[in-house]
Amino acid sequence: MAFLSVLSVKWKNTEEKHDTGLKIGSLFDGIGVFPLAAPRYGIIPTWASEIEKAPVSITKRHFPTMLHLGDITKIDGGEIPPVHIITLS
């Protein structure tokens, strides 16, 4: 039940006033729970890696400018923007 309530919440996808300057990248992103929560704490969602179309469409709707990297096996770490936090879900 809690999972469904998370999906129905309208998240604010802009940086908040207490911007920390920290950036987050998300591997195996799913529906983007970490990027969705990050702006509430002044953290900027920078990129995500996910291969399933439905979850990617959710994060693209919330963060249209966030870089979507696709298949993790095809990512060259030297070619993606650096981040301070990397999450796995």
PDB file of N, CA and C in Angstrom:
ATOM      1  N   MET A   1       0.810  -1.189   0.000  1.00  0.00           N
ATOM      2  CA  MET A   1       0.000   0.000   0.000  1.00  0.00           C
ATOM      3  C   MET A   1       0.861   1.262   0.000  1.00  0.00           C
ATOM      4  N   ALA A   2       1.942   1.275   0.784  1.00  0.00           N
ATOM      5  CA  ALA A   2       2.818   2.446   0.837  1.00  0.00           C
ATOM      6  C   ALA A   2       3.446   2.711  -0.524  1.00  0.00           C
ATOM      7  N   PHE A   3       3.773   1.643  -1.253  1.00  0.00           N
ATOM      8  CA  PHE A   3       4.377   1.790  -2.576  1.00  0.00           C
ATOM      9  C   PHE A   3       3.448   2.571  -3.500  1.00  0.00           C
ATOM     10  N   LEU A   4       2.170   2.247  -3.479  1.00  0.00           N
ATOM     11  CA  LEU A   4       1.211   2.939  -4.333  1.00  0.00           C
ATOM     12  C   LEU A   4       1.062   4.400  -3.945  1.00  0.00           C
ATOM     13  N   SER A   5       1.147   4.702  -2.656  1.00  0.00           N
ATOM     14  CA  SER A   5       1.011   6.095  -2.245  1.00  0.00           C
ATOM     15  C   SER A   5       2.211   6.919  -2.700  1.00  0.00           C
ATOM     16  N   VAL A   6       3.386   6.312  -2.793  1.00  0.00           N
ATOM     17  CA  VAL A   6       4.560   7.022  -3.294  1.00  0.00           C
ATOM     18  C   VAL A   6       4.346   7.425  -4.746  1.00  0.00           C
ATOM     19  N   LEU A   7       3.752   6.546  -5.541  1.00  0.00           N
ATOM     20  CA  LEU A   7       3.531   6.842  -6.952  1.00  0.00           C
ATOM     21  C   LEU A   7       2.522   7.956  -7.163  1.00  0.00           C
ATOM     22  N   SER A   8       1.606   8.129  -6.230  1.00  0.00           N
ATOM     23  CA  SER A   8       0.564   9.131  -6.412  1.00  0.00           C
ATOM     24  C   SER A   8       0.973  10.521  -5.924  1.00  0.00           C
ATOM     25  N   VAL A   9       2.112  10.629  -5.265  1.00  0.00           N
ATOM     26  CA  VAL A   9       2.571  11.919  -4.754  1.00  0.00           C
ATOM     27  C   VAL A   9       3.097  12.769  -5.904  1.00  0.00           C
ATOM     28  N   LYS A  10       2.746  14.041  -5.911  1.00  0.00           N
ATOM     29  CA  LYS A  10       3.310  14.960  -6.908  1.00  0.00           C
ATOM     30  C   LYS A  10       4.608  15.509  -6.330  1.00  0.00           C
ATOM     31  N   TRP A  11       5.703  15.155  -6.974  1.00  0.00           N
ATOM     32  CA  TRP A  11       7.015  15.569  -6.486  1.00  0.00           C
ATOM     33  C   TRP A  11       7.421  16.884  -7.123  1.00  0.00           C
ATOM     34  N   LYS A  12       8.085  17.690  -6.363  1.00  0.00           N
ATOM     35  CA  LYS A  12       8.643  18.940  -6.856  1.00  0.00           C
ATOM     36  C   LYS A  12       9.999  18.598  -7.469  1.00  0.00           C
ATOM     37  N   ASN A  13      10.156  18.796  -8.767  1.00  0.00           N
ATOM     38  CA  ASN A  13      11.384  18.377  -9.426  1.00  0.00           C
ATOM     39  C   ASN A  13      12.351  19.522  -9.690  1.00  0.00           C
ATOM     40  N   THR A  14      12.262  20.571  -8.920  1.00  0.00           N
ATOM     41  CA  THR A  14      13.204  21.680  -9.058  1.00  0.00           C
ATOM     42  C   THR A  14      14.092  21.736  -7.824  1.00  0.00           C
ATOM     43  N   GLU A  15      15.217  22.389  -7.975  1.00  0.00           N
ATOM     44  CA  GLU A  15      16.117  22.521  -6.846  1.00  0.00           C
ATOM     45  C   GLU A  15      15.457  23.390  -5.781  1.00  0.00           C
ATOM     46  N   GLU A  16      15.657  23.029  -4.537  1.00  0.00           N
ATOM     47  CA  GLU A  16      15.100  23.819  -3.456  1.00  0.00           C
ATOM     48  C   GLU A  16      16.078  24.919  -3.057  1.00  0.00           C
ATOM     49  N   LYS A  17      15.647  25.815  -2.204  1.00  0.00           N
ATOM     50  CA  LYS A  17      16.447  26.959  -1.796  1.00  0.00           C
ATOM     51  C   LYS A  17      17.738  26.559  -1.092  1.00  0.00           C
ATOM     52  N   HIS A  18      17.764  25.428  -0.437  1.00  0.00           N
ATOM     53  CA  HIS A  18      18.959  24.999   0.291  1.00  0.00           C
ATOM     54  C   HIS A  18      19.840  24.089  -0.573  1.00  0.00           C
ATOM     55  N   ASP A  19      20.118  24.541  -1.788  1.00  0.00           N
ATOM     56  CA  ASP A  19      20.943  23.786  -2.735  1.00  0.00           C
ATOM     57  C   ASP A  19      22.287  23.442  -2.097  1.00  0.00           C
ATOM     58  N   THR A  20      22.610  22.162  -2.070  1.00  0.00           N
ATOM     59  CA  THR A  20      23.868  21.702  -1.477  1.00  0.00           C
ATOM     60  C   THR A  20      24.996  21.675  -2.493  1.00  0.00           C
ATOM     61  N   GLY A  21      24.662  21.746  -3.774  1.00  0.00           N
ATOM     62  CA  GLY A  21      25.666  21.622  -4.817  1.00  0.00           C
ATOM     63  C   GLY A  21      26.011  20.176  -5.124  1.00  0.00           C
ATOM     64  N   LEU A  22      25.430  19.245  -4.366  1.00  0.00           N
ATOM     65  CA  LEU A  22      25.691  17.825  -4.591  1.00  0.00           C
ATOM     66  C   LEU A  22      24.890  17.326  -5.785  1.00  0.00           C
ATOM     67  N   LYS A  23      25.468  16.365  -6.504  1.00  0.00           N
ATOM     68  CA  LYS A  23      24.797  15.761  -7.657  1.00  0.00           C
ATOM     69  C   LYS A  23      24.685  14.260  -7.435  1.00  0.00           C
ATOM     70  N   ILE A  24      23.583  13.682  -7.955  1.00  0.00           N
ATOM     71  CA  ILE A  24      23.322  12.259  -7.768  1.00  0.00           C
ATOM     72  C   ILE A  24      23.190  11.559  -9.119  1.00  0.00           C
ATOM     73  N   GLY A  25      23.736  10.339  -9.182  1.00  0.00           N
ATOM     74  CA  GLY A  25      23.542   9.446 -10.317  1.00  0.00           C
ATOM     75  C   GLY A  25      22.904   8.171  -9.799  1.00  0.00           C
ATOM     76  N   SER A  26      22.033   7.571 -10.576  1.00  0.00           N
ATOM     77  CA  SER A  26      21.285   6.402 -10.111  1.00  0.00           C
ATOM     78  C   SER A  26      21.452   5.229 -11.077  1.00  0.00           C
ATOM     79  N   LEU A  27      21.991   4.119 -10.572  1.00  0.00           N
ATOM     80  CA  LEU A  27      22.133   2.894 -11.360  1.00  0.00           C
ATOM     81  C   LEU A  27      20.988   1.952 -11.029  1.00  0.00           C
ATOM     82  N   PHE A  28      20.532   1.182 -12.007  1.00  0.00           N
ATOM     83  CA  PHE A  28      19.379   0.289 -11.832  1.00  0.00           C
ATOM     84  C   PHE A  28      18.228   1.119 -11.268  1.00  0.00           C
ATOM     85  N   ASP A  29      17.952   2.225 -11.912  1.00  0.00           N
ATOM     86  CA  ASP A  29      17.118   3.310 -11.401  1.00  0.00           C
ATOM     87  C   ASP A  29      15.670   2.947 -11.103  1.00  0.00           C
ATOM     88  N   GLY A  30      15.097   1.990 -11.811  1.00  0.00           N
ATOM     89  CA  GLY A  30      13.681   1.680 -11.589  1.00  0.00           C
ATOM     90  C   GLY A  30      12.828   2.900 -11.885  1.00  0.00           C
ATOM     91  N   ILE A  31      11.911   3.236 -10.980  1.00  0.00           N
ATOM     92  CA  ILE A  31      11.042   4.400 -11.196  1.00  0.00           C
ATOM     93  C   ILE A  31      11.666   5.693 -10.672  1.00  0.00           C
ATOM     94  N   GLY A  32      12.932   5.647 -10.328  1.00  0.00           N
ATOM     95  CA  GLY A  32      13.638   6.867  -9.954  1.00  0.00           C
ATOM     96  C   GLY A  32      13.330   7.402  -8.577  1.00  0.00           C
ATOM     97  N   VAL A  33      13.214   6.527  -7.590  1.00  0.00           N
ATOM     98  CA  VAL A  33      12.887   6.977  -6.236  1.00  0.00           C
ATOM     99  C   VAL A  33      13.972   7.897  -5.673  1.00  0.00           C
ATOM    100  N   PHE A  34      15.242   7.535  -5.852  1.00  0.00           N
ATOM    101  CA  PHE A  34      16.315   8.393  -5.334  1.00  0.00           C
ATOM    102  C   PHE A  34      16.336   9.750  -6.040  1.00  0.00           C
ATOM    103  N   PRO A  35      16.296   9.806  -7.379  1.00  0.00           N
ATOM    104  CA  PRO A  35      16.233  11.123  -8.024  1.00  0.00           C
ATOM    105  C   PRO A  35      14.987  11.922  -7.641  1.00  0.00           C
ATOM    106  N   LEU A  36      13.883  11.257  -7.380  1.00  0.00           N
ATOM    107  CA  LEU A  36      12.668  11.974  -6.975  1.00  0.00           C
ATOM    108  C   LEU A  36      12.822  12.617  -5.599  1.00  0.00           C
ATOM    109  N   ALA A  37      13.502  11.932  -4.695  1.00  0.00           N
ATOM    110  CA  ALA A  37      13.673  12.451  -3.336  1.00  0.00           C
ATOM    111  C   ALA A  37      14.798  13.479  -3.243  1.00  0.00           C
ATOM    112  N   ALA A  38      15.796  13.368  -4.083  1.00  0.00           N
ATOM    113  CA  ALA A  38      17.008  14.186  -3.976  1.00  0.00           C
ATOM    114  C   ALA A  38      16.760  15.698  -3.917  1.00  0.00           C
ATOM    115  N   PRO A  39      15.942  16.279  -4.801  1.00  0.00           N
ATOM    116  CA  PRO A  39      15.755  17.737  -4.766  1.00  0.00           C
ATOM    117  C   PRO A  39      15.178  18.253  -3.449  1.00  0.00           C
ATOM    118  N   ARG A  40      14.472  17.416  -2.736  1.00  0.00           N
ATOM    119  CA  ARG A  40      13.923  17.834  -1.442  1.00  0.00           C
ATOM    120  C   ARG A  40      15.033  18.119  -0.440  1.00  0.00           C
ATOM    121  N   TYR A  41      16.229  17.601  -0.721  1.00  0.00           N
ATOM    122  CA  TYR A  41      17.380  17.779   0.164  1.00  0.00           C
ATOM    123  C   TYR A  41      18.488  18.580  -0.513  1.00  0.00           C
ATOM    124  N   GLY A  42      18.136  19.286  -1.584  1.00  0.00           N
ATOM    125  CA  GLY A  42      19.081  20.146  -2.265  1.00  0.00           C
ATOM    126  C   GLY A  42      20.080  19.417  -3.140  1.00  0.00           C
ATOM    127  N   ILE A  43      19.771  18.173  -3.533  1.00  0.00           N
ATOM    128  CA  ILE A  43      20.665  17.363  -4.360  1.00  0.00           C
ATOM    129  C   ILE A  43      20.118  17.328  -5.786  1.00  0.00           C
ATOM    130  N   ILE A  44      21.004  17.495  -6.758  1.00  0.00           N
ATOM    131  CA  ILE A  44      20.598  17.614  -8.158  1.00  0.00           C
ATOM    132  C   ILE A  44      20.679  16.266  -8.872  1.00  0.00           C
ATOM    133  N   PRO A  45      19.549  15.713  -9.349  1.00  0.00           N
ATOM    134  CA  PRO A  45      19.581  14.485 -10.150  1.00  0.00           C
ATOM    135  C   PRO A  45      20.290  14.766 -11.478  1.00  0.00           C
ATOM    136  N   THR A  46      21.346  14.008 -11.762  1.00  0.00           N
ATOM    137  CA  THR A  46      22.180  14.291 -12.927  1.00  0.00           C
ATOM    138  C   THR A  46      22.019  13.251 -14.018  1.00  0.00           C
ATOM    139  N   TRP A  47      22.046  11.970 -13.658  1.00  0.00           N
ATOM    140  CA  TRP A  47      21.872  10.905 -14.641  1.00  0.00           C
ATOM    141  C   TRP A  47      21.310   9.661 -13.978  1.00  0.00           C
ATOM    142  N   ALA A  48      20.781   8.772 -14.835  1.00  0.00           N
ATOM    143  CA  ALA A  48      20.225   7.500 -14.367  1.00  0.00           C
ATOM    144  C   ALA A  48      20.468   6.428 -15.420  1.00  0.00           C
ATOM    145  N   SER A  49      20.593   5.195 -14.950  1.00  0.00           N
ATOM    146  CA  SER A  49      20.741   4.049 -15.841  1.00  0.00           C
ATOM    147  C   SER A  49      19.613   3.066 -15.559  1.00  0.00           C
ATOM    148  N   GLU A  50      18.798   2.812 -16.569  1.00  0.00           N
ATOM    149  CA  GLU A  50      17.680   1.868 -16.480  1.00  0.00           C
ATOM    150  C   GLU A  50      17.373   1.401 -17.895  1.00  0.00           C
ATOM    151  N   ILE A  51      16.957   0.128 -18.043  1.00  0.00           N
ATOM    152  CA  ILE A  51      16.662  -0.386 -19.382  1.00  0.00           C
ATOM    153  C   ILE A  51      15.180  -0.638 -19.631  1.00  0.00           C
ATOM    154  N   GLU A  52      14.382  -0.695 -18.580  1.00  0.00           N
ATOM    155  CA  GLU A  52      12.950  -0.945 -18.742  1.00  0.00           C
ATOM    156  C   GLU A  52      12.237   0.338 -19.181  1.00  0.00           C
ATOM    157  N   LYS A  53      11.436   0.246 -20.235  1.00  0.00           N
ATOM    158  CA  LYS A  53      10.794   1.427 -20.825  1.00  0.00           C
ATOM    159  C   LYS A  53       9.826   2.141 -19.885  1.00  0.00           C
ATOM    160  N   ALA A  54       8.999   1.404 -19.165  1.00  0.00           N
ATOM    161  CA  ALA A  54       7.994   2.041 -18.303  1.00  0.00           C
ATOM    162  C   ALA A  54       8.640   2.878 -17.192  1.00  0.00           C
ATOM    163  N   PRO A  55       9.605   2.330 -16.445  1.00  0.00           N
ATOM    164  CA  PRO A  55      10.245   3.162 -15.421  1.00  0.00           C
ATOM    165  C   PRO A  55      10.979   4.377 -16.001  1.00  0.00           C
ATOM    166  N   VAL A  56      11.626   4.197 -17.149  1.00  0.00           N
ATOM    167  CA  VAL A  56      12.328   5.321 -17.779  1.00  0.00           C
ATOM    168  C   VAL A  56      11.338   6.430 -18.127  1.00  0.00           C
ATOM    169  N   SER A  57      10.150   6.069 -18.597  1.00  0.00           N
ATOM    170  CA  SER A  57       9.158   7.093 -18.947  1.00  0.00           C
ATOM    171  C   SER A  57       8.725   7.890 -17.721  1.00  0.00           C
ATOM    172  N   ILE A  58       8.696   7.244 -16.564  1.00  0.00           N
ATOM    173  CA  ILE A  58       8.335   7.950 -15.322  1.00  0.00           C
ATOM    174  C   ILE A  58       9.402   8.971 -14.970  1.00  0.00           C
ATOM    175  N   THR A  59      10.676   8.560 -14.972  1.00  0.00           N
ATOM    176  CA  THR A  59      11.729   9.514 -14.615  1.00  0.00           C
ATOM    177  C   THR A  59      11.876  10.610 -15.664  1.00  0.00           C
ATOM    178  N   LYS A  60      11.651  10.296 -16.930  1.00  0.00           N
ATOM    179  CA  LYS A  60      11.719  11.334 -17.966  1.00  0.00           C
ATOM    180  C   LYS A  60      10.614  12.365 -17.781  1.00  0.00           C
ATOM    181  N   ARG A  61       9.470  11.927 -17.298  1.00  0.00           N
ATOM    182  CA  ARG A  61       8.372  12.863 -17.058  1.00  0.00           C
ATOM    183  C   ARG A  61       8.728  13.812 -15.908  1.00  0.00           C
ATOM    184  N   HIS A  62       9.328  13.287 -14.852  1.00  0.00           N
ATOM    185  CA  HIS A  62       9.686  14.115 -13.699  1.00  0.00           C
ATOM    186  C   HIS A  62      10.948  14.943 -13.942  1.00  0.00           C
ATOM    187  N   PHE A  63      11.887  14.390 -14.721  1.00  0.00           N
ATOM    188  CA  PHE A  63      13.172  15.050 -14.960  1.00  0.00           C
ATOM    189  C   PHE A  63      13.529  15.005 -16.442  1.00  0.00           C
ATOM    190  N   PRO A  64      12.888  15.821 -17.254  1.00  0.00           N
ATOM    191  CA  PRO A  64      13.118  15.764 -18.700  1.00  0.00           C
ATOM    192  C   PRO A  64      14.546  16.113 -19.117  1.00  0.00           C
ATOM    193  N   THR A  65      15.278  16.836 -18.293  1.00  0.00           N
ATOM    194  CA  THR A  65      16.647  17.209 -18.658  1.00  0.00           C
ATOM    195  C   THR A  65      17.700  16.270 -18.071  1.00  0.00           C
ATOM    196  N   MET A  66      17.287  15.327 -17.229  1.00  0.00           N
ATOM    197  CA  MET A  66      18.244  14.381 -16.646  1.00  0.00           C
ATOM    198  C   MET A  66      18.745  13.434 -17.735  1.00  0.00           C
ATOM    199  N   LEU A  67      20.035  13.147 -17.730  1.00  0.00           N
ATOM    200  CA  LEU A  67      20.642  12.258 -18.709  1.00  0.00           C
ATOM    201  C   LEU A  67      20.255  10.812 -18.408  1.00  0.00           C
ATOM    202  N   HIS A  68      19.720  10.108 -19.409  1.00  0.00           N
ATOM    203  CA  HIS A  68      19.361   8.695 -19.260  1.00  0.00           C
ATOM    204  C   HIS A  68      20.376   7.865 -20.029  1.00  0.00           C
ATOM    205  N   LEU A  69      21.113   7.023 -19.316  1.00  0.00           N
ATOM    206  CA  LEU A  69      22.251   6.304 -19.879  1.00  0.00           C
ATOM    207  C   LEU A  69      21.910   4.946 -20.464  1.00  0.00           C
ATOM    208  N   GLY A  70      20.755   4.397 -20.136  1.00  0.00           N
ATOM    209  CA  GLY A  70      20.370   3.093 -20.673  1.00  0.00           C
ATOM    210  C   GLY A  70      21.106   1.938 -20.013  1.00  0.00           C
ATOM    211  N   ASP A  71      21.524   0.976 -20.820  1.00  0.00           N
ATOM    212  CA  ASP A  71      22.129  -0.278 -20.368  1.00  0.00           C
ATOM    213  C   ASP A  71      23.463  -0.037 -19.666  1.00  0.00           C
ATOM    214  N   ILE A  72      23.549  -0.471 -18.419  1.00  0.00           N
ATOM    215  CA  ILE A  72      24.759  -0.262 -17.620  1.00  0.00           C
ATOM    216  C   ILE A  72      25.987  -0.936 -18.231  1.00  0.00           C
ATOM    217  N   THR A  73      25.788  -2.028 -18.972  1.00  0.00           N
ATOM    218  CA  THR A  73      26.931  -2.734 -19.558  1.00  0.00           C
ATOM    219  C   THR A  73      27.543  -1.969 -20.727  1.00  0.00           C
ATOM    220  N   LYS A  74      26.866  -0.929 -21.177  1.00  0.00           N
ATOM    221  CA  LYS A  74      27.359  -0.147 -22.311  1.00  0.00           C
ATOM    222  C   LYS A  74      27.830   1.253 -21.902  1.00  0.00           C
ATOM    223  N   ILE A  75      27.908   1.504 -20.599  1.00  0.00           N
ATOM    224  CA  ILE A  75      28.306   2.817 -20.095  1.00  0.00           C
ATOM    225  C   ILE A  75      29.820   2.865 -19.922  1.00  0.00           C
ATOM    226  N   ASP A  76      30.429   3.940 -20.410  1.00  0.00           N
ATOM    227  CA  ASP A  76      31.846   4.209 -20.172  1.00  0.00           C
ATOM    228  C   ASP A  76      31.906   5.267 -19.076  1.00  0.00           C
ATOM    229  N   GLY A  77      32.341   4.877 -17.892  1.00  0.00           N
ATOM    230  CA  GLY A  77      32.360   5.783 -16.749  1.00  0.00           C
ATOM    231  C   GLY A  77      33.124   7.070 -16.982  1.00  0.00           C
ATOM    232  N   GLY A  78      34.090   7.048 -17.880  1.00  0.00           N
ATOM    233  CA  GLY A  78      34.857   8.248 -18.175  1.00  0.00           C
ATOM    234  C   GLY A  78      34.119   9.250 -19.040  1.00  0.00           C
ATOM    235  N   GLU A  79      32.980   8.849 -19.572  1.00  0.00           N
ATOM    236  CA  GLU A  79      32.232   9.724 -20.480  1.00  0.00           C
ATOM    237  C   GLU A  79      30.942  10.283 -19.882  1.00  0.00           C
ATOM    238  N   ILE A  80      30.665   9.968 -18.624  1.00  0.00           N
ATOM    239  CA  ILE A  80      29.443  10.492 -18.005  1.00  0.00           C
ATOM    240  C   ILE A  80      29.805  11.603 -17.017  1.00  0.00           C
ATOM    241  N   PRO A  81      28.879  12.526 -16.779  1.00  0.00           N
ATOM    242  CA  PRO A  81      29.159  13.618 -15.847  1.00  0.00           C
ATOM    243  C   PRO A  81      29.455  13.087 -14.443  1.00  0.00           C
ATOM    244  N   PRO A  82      30.435  13.663 -13.768  1.00  0.00           N
ATOM    245  CA  PRO A  82      30.746  13.222 -12.403  1.00  0.00           C
ATOM    246  C   PRO A  82      29.626  13.601 -11.436  1.00  0.00           C
ATOM    247  N   VAL A  83      29.439  12.761 -10.432  1.00  0.00           N
ATOM    248  CA  VAL A  83      28.448  13.008  -9.384  1.00  0.00           C
ATOM    249  C   VAL A  83      29.096  12.755  -8.025  1.00  0.00           C
ATOM    250  N   HIS A  84      28.467  13.253  -6.984  1.00  0.00           N
ATOM    251  CA  HIS A  84      28.953  13.046  -5.625  1.00  0.00           C
ATOM    252  C   HIS A  84      28.379  11.785  -4.996  1.00  0.00           C
ATOM    253  N   ILE A  85      27.166  11.410  -5.437  1.00  0.00           N
ATOM    254  CA  ILE A  85      26.444  10.276  -4.854  1.00  0.00           C
ATOM    255  C   ILE A  85      26.009   9.348  -5.979  1.00  0.00           C
ATOM    256  N   ILE A  86      26.270   8.051  -5.820  1.00  0.00           N
ATOM    257  CA  ILE A  86      25.762   7.050  -6.763  1.00  0.00           C
ATOM    258  C   ILE A  86      24.881   6.096  -5.974  1.00  0.00           C
ATOM    259  N   THR A  87      23.650   5.923  -6.441  1.00  0.00           N
ATOM    260  CA  THR A  87      22.722   5.016  -5.772  1.00  0.00           C
ATOM    261  C   THR A  87      22.479   3.789  -6.633  1.00  0.00           C
ATOM    262  N   LEU A  88      22.098   2.715  -5.985  1.00  0.00           N
ATOM    263  CA  LEU A  88      21.741   1.458  -6.647  1.00  0.00           C
ATOM    264  C   LEU A  88      20.413   1.021  -6.063  1.00  0.00           C
ATOM    265  N   SER A  89      19.468   0.693  -6.927  1.00  0.00           N
ATOM    266  CA  SER A  89      18.190   0.234  -6.360  1.00  0.00           C
ATOM    267  C   SER A  89      17.658  -0.947  -7.113  1.00  0.00           C
TER     268      SER A  89
END
